[in-house]
Amino acid sequence: MNFESEPYKFVCQNPRNYENYDIWHSANPLHNPRSLFLLQYSLLSVVSQFIYLCIQPLGQSSIVAQILGGVLLGPTFLGHKKIMISNALFPPKGSMVIETTAAFGAMFFFFIVGVRMDPGTLWKTEKKAIMISAFVFLFTLLIPSSLAFLMIRYVPMDKSLSISLPFIALSHTFTAFAVVTIVLTELKILNTDIGRLAMSVAMFSDIVGFSLAIILFSVLQNKSGGFTNFISIFSSLAALVLSIIFVMKPLLIGISKKLKSEKHVSEWFFVCIMVFVLITGLLSEAIGQHYVMGPLLLGLVLPEGPPIGTSLIAKIEAFTYAFFYPIYLTISGMKTNLFKIDYKSMWIMCLLVVVSVVVKTGAVMLSGYYTNVPLKECFVIGLIVNSRGVAELLVYNLWRGSKLLSEQEFSLAVFSVIAINAIVTPLIKILTENIPAMMNLLEVSHASEDSNVRVTALILVELLGRSRPLLVAHQPHDILRCTSSNSKQVNHAFYQYIEQNKGYATVELFTSVSNLETMNDDVCRIAIDRIANILILPFHKQWEIDGSVEVTNKSIQYMNIKVLNTAPCSVGILVDRSANNTKPLFSKSTTPSSYQVGVFFIGGPDDIEALAYSSRMCRHESVKVTVIRFLEYGLENSKERRREGDMIGEYRNINKANRRFKTVDEVIKDGIEMSKRIKKRIDSFDLVMVGKEHAKSALLQGYEEWSECPELGVIGDMLSSPDFETKTSILVVQQQRIIQRKFSKAKVFPMTQEKEKDYLLHSHAFDMQIRIDEKKVEDR
C-alpha cells in the first residue's frame, strides 16, 4: 500500500518470503525484490547502450547516452502518467535498492578517481596550469554568481528558482577531475599536450573546489544550529581527515614497502582496502558529510603506481566503470521531469548556463594569452573544463535531497548537463582529432601481411647558432627536448600507427638540425640509404578553418623545389587543406569505404605514378578510390591515349573484384570545362591525387601563365590556390626523374627501385620517407 504525504512518499511493504515468487507458482516475479532489481539493472544498461550506439556517430559521449537513458525511462517519457510503463518496472518499493546500489558504485568510482590523482604533482604543476586554474575559479565564481543575484533582484521568477539560482551558478565554479579524465579518455587525447594541461588544470581546480564544497556542505548542515554545533561539525571532519592521513596512510605505505617485491597485491590486502573504503564512507555519513568524501580522501593518500595503485585499478576499474558508474548517471536522468519545467524558468536557467560556459572558456583563453599557450589549445581546454558529468550530478542530487533544488530546478540542472556535453564533446572531437593529412596518407598506404610499409620520418630543424649540424635517431615514442609540441604530437601519432599495425609497419624517426641550404641533401641521402620508393613533402602553405592561408614559408618551398630536382625516388607534395575536416582513419569508429580518394588523370608518367599509389590505397577497407580520366574531345584514336587506356584497363582488371576502385571518363573540350568539372567533383573526396606534369594538351593551355607554385604543376597549383575554395587535401606526385623510366605496355615500374617487380600490386615492402618541417632551433 502506497500513500503520499507532502513532502514525503511513504511505502509500506509486506516483509514476507519471496522464494516462490516465480511464473511456475502463478506469481508475478516482479514482486520479488531480487528479480525486480535484476530486471531494472538489465533494462537501464540495455537502454543506455542502445542510445549510445545511436548517438555515437554524432560524436556524443557515453555520459549523454546514460543520462538520456534515464530520461527515457523516467516521468518525461515511459514513466509519464498517461503511459505508466516505467511505473510497473520501477515501482517506489524497488527504488531504494537500486539507488543504494548506484550510490555504492559512485563511492567506489570516486575512490578510483582519488587513486588516479597524485596530490604530490600539485607542487610540480606548471605555472601556466596554476594560472589557468586560478583564472577559471575566480572568474566563474564572481561573474555567474553576480549575474544570478542580479536576475533574482530584477527578473520576476519562482521562489524556488530564486533560492536555487546561486547554487546552480556556484556549481559551474567546479572543474571535476573525474569528469575531465573520462572525457579525455573517451576522446583518446589523454596523453596529448592538451590532455595533460587540461588534467593539470582540472586537478588543481578540483582540489580547491572540493575544499570549498566541504566547507559549503558543513555550512548548510549547520543552518539550524549555533556556533558550537558548527565547531563540532568541523572538528569531526578534521578528525576523519587526520585519521586517514596519519593512521591509514602510514599503514598502507608500510604494507606497500613490504609488497615491493611482489608483482600483484595479495587477496587479503585487496579485501582490507575495500573494507577501508566502506568504513571511510560510513564515517563520512556518520559525521554528516557526503559518503564519497571519505573514499576519495582514502584514494588520494594511497601510494600511486605499482604495486598498490596499479593493481587496485586493474581489479575494480572495469567493473565499476562498466557496471556501477553508468547506473548512477541513468538514475539521475530518471529523476528528471520535463513536464515540471516552467519555460520562463528554463530561459532564465539557459542564460545563466550560457554565460557560465562563455566565462569559463574566456577565462582559459585570457590566462592562456598571458602564459603563451596557443589560442586554439586554450579554446579546446576551455571546452574540456566545461564538460559536466557524475560530479555535478552528485552535487545536484545532494542539493535536491537538501531541498535546495526543487524538482523543476533539478530537471533543469540535469538537462543543462546533457546540453553542455552534447555541444562541447563534438567540438572537442573536431578540434583535437585533426590528425594531419600526412598521417592519414600513411594509414591509407595500407600496411598488411602481404605488403609491409617501412616509414622513415625526418623532422627538419633549421640550424641557428650551432657550429655543426646534427642527425639524431630516436624511437617513435621518444620526445626530443629540442622539438616543439607539434613534433611531440607527430611522435605520438607514429607510435599509435605502429601499435595499430604491429608486424606490418615499421617506423624510423630522425631529427636533422642543419642549414637551410643543405637540408635537401639530408633528405635525399636518407632516401638513398633506405632505398625509399617515395618521398612525401609538406607544402609550404597552411590553411585556417575558414579557408584563408595561415602560414606561408618560402624557405620550405625553396627546399621542396631542390628535392624535386635531386630526389632519387618518386616525390609527393602534400597540400593539407583539410584544416579541421580531416577524417581520422586511426579512429575505430570509421566505417568501411568512408575515406574517399580521387585521382585526376590527364596523362603522363606522373599521373601514372599517382594511379599506381592509389591502386595500393584501395586495398584499405576504409578507402574508396575513384580515378577520373579527363579526355580531350576529338583525340579518341591517338596513340598516347590508347596506351594510357590500356594501362588504366590493367589496373581496372586487377581490381575487378574490389568494389572500392572505379574509373570514370570525362570527355571535355577545353581547360575551362575541365576546371568546372574539377570544382564540381573535388569536394566529394577527402584526398585528391594528381601528377605534377602532364603530356602536352590543349586542356592545359593558359594555366602556366597563372602558376604561382611551379613545384606543384599546373593542376596542383590550381587546386592549392587560395582562390580555389575546397577543404580537400591534395597530393601532387612526381615520378622519379633520375633513372628516366620509360613506360610501355610490357613493363612499367612505378614507385619501386627493383627492376622486375609488378607495378600493379606493389607486392614488395613499400618504403616511404616522410619529411616534417619544424621550427628553428636557437643555440643553447
mmCIF file of N, CA and C in Angstrom, residues 314-378:
data_model
loop_
_atom_site.group_PDB
_atom_site.id
_atom_site.type_symbol
_atom_site.label_atom_id
_atom_site.label_comp_id
_atom_site.label_asym_id
_atom_site.label_seq_id
_atom_site.Cartn_x
_atom_site.Cartn_y
_atom_site.Cartn_z
ATOM 1 N N ALA A 314 43.412 -2.075 -11.723
ATOM 2 C CA ALA A 314 43.197 -3.215 -12.615
ATOM 3 C C ALA A 314 42.074 -4.126 -12.123
ATOM 4 N N LYS A 315 41.929 -4.236 -10.780
ATOM 5 C CA LYS A 315 40.934 -5.154 -10.223
ATOM 6 C C LYS A 315 39.514 -4.589 -10.228
ATOM 7 N N ILE A 316 39.353 -3.304 -9.938
ATOM 8 C CA ILE A 316 37.998 -2.783 -9.734
ATOM 9 C C ILE A 316 37.564 -1.757 -10.775
ATOM 10 N N GLU A 317 38.495 -1.270 -11.601
ATOM 11 C CA GLU A 317 38.133 -0.196 -12.518
ATOM 12 C C GLU A 317 37.108 -0.653 -13.563
ATOM 13 N N ALA A 318 37.375 -1.776 -14.213
ATOM 14 C CA ALA A 318 36.495 -2.213 -15.307
ATOM 15 C C ALA A 318 35.070 -2.438 -14.815
ATOM 16 N N PHE A 319 34.941 -3.130 -13.687
ATOM 17 C CA PHE A 319 33.601 -3.438 -13.173
ATOM 18 C C PHE A 319 32.892 -2.167 -12.718
ATOM 19 N N THR A 320 33.610 -1.270 -12.062
ATOM 20 C CA THR A 320 32.991 -0.036 -11.585
ATOM 21 C C THR A 320 32.573 0.858 -12.738
ATOM 22 N N TYR A 321 33.478 1.048 -13.710
ATOM 23 C CA TYR A 321 33.192 1.944 -14.827
ATOM 24 C C TYR A 321 32.105 1.389 -15.741
ATOM 25 N N ALA A 322 32.059 0.075 -15.915
ATOM 26 C CA ALA A 322 31.111 -0.513 -16.845
ATOM 27 C C ALA A 322 29.768 -0.823 -16.207
ATOM 28 N N PHE A 323 29.747 -1.038 -14.898
ATOM 29 C CA PHE A 323 28.530 -1.527 -14.267
ATOM 30 C C PHE A 323 27.919 -0.523 -13.296
ATOM 31 N N PHE A 324 28.704 -0.039 -12.334
ATOM 32 C CA PHE A 324 28.167 0.827 -11.292
ATOM 33 C C PHE A 324 28.007 2.279 -11.743
ATOM 34 N N TYR A 325 29.074 2.838 -12.289
ATOM 35 C CA TYR A 325 29.102 4.261 -12.631
ATOM 36 C C TYR A 325 27.991 4.663 -13.609
ATOM 37 N N PRO A 326 27.754 3.900 -14.715
ATOM 38 C CA PRO A 326 26.681 4.316 -15.646
ATOM 39 C C PRO A 326 25.303 4.321 -15.004
ATOM 40 N N ILE A 327 25.061 3.395 -14.071
ATOM 41 C CA ILE A 327 23.741 3.320 -13.452
ATOM 42 C C ILE A 327 23.440 4.566 -12.637
ATOM 43 N N TYR A 328 24.448 5.123 -11.988
ATOM 44 C CA TYR A 328 24.223 6.347 -11.213
ATOM 45 C C TYR A 328 23.777 7.479 -12.140
ATOM 46 N N LEU A 329 24.403 7.588 -13.305
ATOM 47 C CA LEU A 329 24.010 8.618 -14.262
ATOM 48 C C LEU A 329 22.593 8.390 -14.764
ATOM 49 N N THR A 330 22.275 7.120 -15.054
ATOM 50 C CA THR A 330 20.944 6.802 -15.584
ATOM 51 C C THR A 330 19.853 7.103 -14.566
ATOM 52 N N ILE A 331 20.091 6.758 -13.304
ATOM 53 C CA ILE A 331 19.096 7.022 -12.262
ATOM 54 C C ILE A 331 18.902 8.529 -12.067
ATOM 55 N N SER A 332 19.971 9.291 -12.198
ATOM 56 C CA SER A 332 19.826 10.750 -12.121
ATOM 57 C C SER A 332 18.936 11.249 -13.244
ATOM 58 N N GLY A 333 19.082 10.647 -14.429
ATOM 59 C CA GLY A 333 18.201 11.017 -15.537
ATOM 60 C C GLY A 333 16.759 10.641 -15.287
ATOM 61 N N MET A 334 16.543 9.523 -14.584
ATOM 62 C CA MET A 334 15.172 9.084 -14.290
ATOM 63 C C MET A 334 14.452 10.029 -13.340
ATOM 64 N N LYS A 335 15.198 10.802 -12.580
ATOM 65 C CA LYS A 335 14.564 11.719 -11.620
ATOM 66 C C LYS A 335 14.122 13.022 -12.265
ATOM 67 N N THR A 336 14.478 13.228 -13.528
ATOM 68 C CA THR A 336 14.104 14.465 -14.204
ATOM 69 C C THR A 336 12.701 14.348 -14.793
ATOM 70 N N ASN A 337 12.013 15.471 -14.863
ATOM 71 C CA ASN A 337 10.656 15.500 -15.406
ATOM 72 C C ASN A 337 10.494 16.776 -16.212
ATOM 73 N N LEU A 338 10.475 16.602 -17.534
ATOM 74 C CA LEU A 338 10.364 17.760 -18.424
ATOM 75 C C LEU A 338 9.067 18.522 -18.225
ATOM 76 N N PHE A 339 8.013 17.822 -17.814
ATOM 77 C CA PHE A 339 6.706 18.454 -17.674
ATOM 78 C C PHE A 339 6.603 19.318 -16.415
ATOM 79 N N LYS A 340 7.579 19.239 -15.546
ATOM 80 C CA LYS A 340 7.592 20.078 -14.350
ATOM 81 C C LYS A 340 8.292 21.418 -14.594
ATOM 82 N N ILE A 341 8.854 21.576 -15.809
ATOM 83 C CA ILE A 341 9.656 22.763 -16.094
ATOM 84 C C ILE A 341 8.786 23.886 -16.621
ATOM 85 N N ASP A 342 8.920 25.048 -16.003
ATOM 86 C CA ASP A 342 8.268 26.255 -16.491
ATOM 87 C C ASP A 342 9.201 26.908 -17.505
ATOM 88 N N TYR A 343 8.665 27.289 -18.682
ATOM 89 C CA TYR A 343 9.523 27.744 -19.761
ATOM 90 C C TYR A 343 10.198 29.079 -19.458
ATOM 91 N N LYS A 344 9.565 29.912 -18.636
ATOM 92 C CA LYS A 344 10.235 31.145 -18.229
ATOM 93 C C LYS A 344 11.444 30.826 -17.360
ATOM 94 N N SER A 345 11.283 29.868 -16.463
ATOM 95 C CA SER A 345 12.414 29.433 -15.633
ATOM 96 C C SER A 345 13.502 28.817 -16.490
ATOM 97 N N MET A 346 13.085 28.108 -17.547
ATOM 98 C CA MET A 346 14.060 27.478 -18.433
ATOM 99 C C MET A 346 14.952 28.521 -19.110
ATOM 100 N N TRP A 347 14.352 29.618 -19.590
ATOM 101 C CA TRP A 347 15.140 30.653 -20.253
ATOM 102 C C TRP A 347 16.076 31.354 -19.272
ATOM 103 N N ILE A 348 15.625 31.558 -18.047
ATOM 104 C CA ILE A 348 16.500 32.157 -17.036
ATOM 105 C C ILE A 348 17.698 31.245 -16.764
ATOM 106 N N MET A 349 17.416 29.944 -16.631
ATOM 107 C CA MET A 349 18.499 28.987 -16.395
ATOM 108 C C MET A 349 19.437 28.905 -17.598
ATOM 109 N N CYS A 350 18.875 28.926 -18.796
ATOM 110 C CA CYS A 350 19.699 28.867 -20.008
ATOM 111 C C CYS A 350 20.657 30.048 -20.080
ATOM 112 N N LEU A 351 20.167 31.224 -19.754
ATOM 113 C CA LEU A 351 21.019 32.418 -19.771
ATOM 114 C C LEU A 351 22.177 32.261 -18.795
ATOM 115 N N LEU A 352 21.880 31.790 -17.593
ATOM 116 C CA LEU A 352 22.929 31.612 -16.593
ATOM 117 C C LEU A 352 23.954 30.569 -17.043
ATOM 118 N N VAL A 353 23.491 29.448 -17.608
ATOM 119 C CA VAL A 353 24.392 28.380 -18.045
ATOM 120 C C VAL A 353 25.273 28.852 -19.202
ATOM 121 N N VAL A 354 24.662 29.554 -20.176
ATOM 122 C CA VAL A 354 25.441 30.040 -21.323
ATOM 123 C C VAL A 354 26.512 31.015 -20.876
ATOM 124 N N VAL A 355 26.138 31.935 -20.006
ATOM 125 C CA VAL A 355 27.120 32.907 -19.502
ATOM 126 C C VAL A 355 28.242 32.188 -18.745
ATOM 127 N N SER A 356 27.898 31.199 -17.945
ATOM 128 C CA SER A 356 28.911 30.462 -17.183
ATOM 129 C C SER A 356 29.890 29.742 -18.111
ATOM 130 N N VAL A 357 29.359 29.119 -19.166
ATOM 131 C CA VAL A 357 30.217 28.416 -20.114
ATOM 132 C C VAL A 357 31.131 29.393 -20.844
ATOM 133 N N VAL A 358 30.574 30.517 -21.291
ATOM 134 C CA VAL A 358 31.372 31.519 -22.000
ATOM 135 C C VAL A 358 32.442 32.098 -21.088
ATOM 136 N N VAL A 359 32.077 32.377 -19.845
ATOM 137 C CA VAL A 359 33.037 32.958 -18.896
ATOM 138 C C VAL A 359 34.168 31.977 -18.617
ATOM 139 N N LYS A 360 33.838 30.722 -18.420
ATOM 140 C CA LYS A 360 34.886 29.730 -18.139
ATOM 141 C C LYS A 360 35.825 29.568 -19.328
ATOM 142 N N THR A 361 35.272 29.512 -20.529
ATOM 143 C CA THR A 361 36.108 29.401 -21.726
ATOM 144 C C THR A 361 36.957 30.655 -21.900
ATOM 145 N N GLY A 362 36.333 31.819 -21.706
ATOM 146 C CA GLY A 362 37.075 33.075 -21.822
ATOM 147 C C GLY A 362 38.183 33.191 -20.796
ATOM 148 N N ALA A 363 37.948 32.694 -19.585
ATOM 149 C CA ALA A 363 38.976 32.741 -18.535
ATOM 150 C C ALA A 363 40.185 31.910 -18.935
ATOM 151 N N VAL A 364 39.944 30.736 -19.534
ATOM 152 C CA VAL A 364 41.056 29.896 -20.000
ATOM 153 C C VAL A 364 41.829 30.604 -21.106
ATOM 154 N N MET A 365 41.107 31.205 -22.051
ATOM 155 C CA MET A 365 41.778 31.866 -23.179
ATOM 156 C C MET A 365 42.544 33.104 -22.727
ATOM 157 N N LEU A 366 41.989 33.833 -21.776
ATOM 158 C CA LEU A 366 42.677 35.030 -21.270
ATOM 159 C C LEU A 366 43.948 34.656 -20.530
ATOM 160 N N SER A 367 43.867 33.675 -19.647
ATOM 161 C CA SER A 367 45.070 33.251 -18.918
ATOM 162 C C SER A 367 46.063 32.590 -19.860
ATOM 163 N N GLY A 368 45.570 31.855 -20.867
ATOM 164 C CA GLY A 368 46.472 31.241 -21.845
ATOM 165 C C GLY A 368 47.230 32.278 -22.647
ATOM 166 N N TYR A 369 46.596 33.423 -22.889
ATOM 167 C CA TYR A 369 47.272 34.505 -23.623
ATOM 168 C C TYR A 369 48.490 35.006 -22.853
ATOM 169 N N TYR A 370 48.361 35.131 -21.540
ATOM 170 C CA TYR A 370 49.469 35.617 -20.722
ATOM 171 C C TYR A 370 50.533 34.550 -20.476
ATOM 172 N N THR A 371 50.187 33.279 -20.656
ATOM 173 C CA THR A 371 51.161 32.194 -20.447
ATOM 174 C C THR A 371 51.657 31.610 -21.758
ATOM 175 N N ASN A 372 51.361 32.291 -22.869
ATOM 176 C CA ASN A 372 51.845 31.899 -24.201
ATOM 177 C C ASN A 372 51.367 30.519 -24.648
ATOM 178 N N VAL A 373 50.153 30.158 -24.249
ATOM 179 C CA VAL A 373 49.541 28.931 -24.760
ATOM 180 C C VAL A 373 48.806 29.294 -26.044
ATOM 181 N N PRO A 374 48.981 28.517 -27.126
ATOM 182 C CA PRO A 374 48.299 28.839 -28.395
ATOM 183 C C PRO A 374 46.799 28.995 -28.207
ATOM 184 N N LEU A 375 46.234 29.924 -28.980
ATOM 185 C CA LEU A 375 44.819 30.268 -28.832
ATOM 186 C C LEU A 375 43.915 29.064 -29.047
ATOM 187 N N LYS A 376 44.229 28.252 -30.055
ATOM 188 C CA LYS A 376 43.395 27.089 -30.344
ATOM 189 C C LYS A 376 43.414 26.101 -29.175
ATOM 190 N N GLU A 377 44.607 25.876 -28.587
ATOM 191 C CA GLU A 377 44.706 24.972 -27.443
ATOM 192 C C GLU A 377 43.911 25.517 -26.262
ATOM 193 N N CYS A 378 43.971 26.823 -26.064
ATOM 194 C CA CYS A 378 43.194 27.432 -24.962
ATOM 195 C C CYS A 378 41.703 27.203 -25.161
#
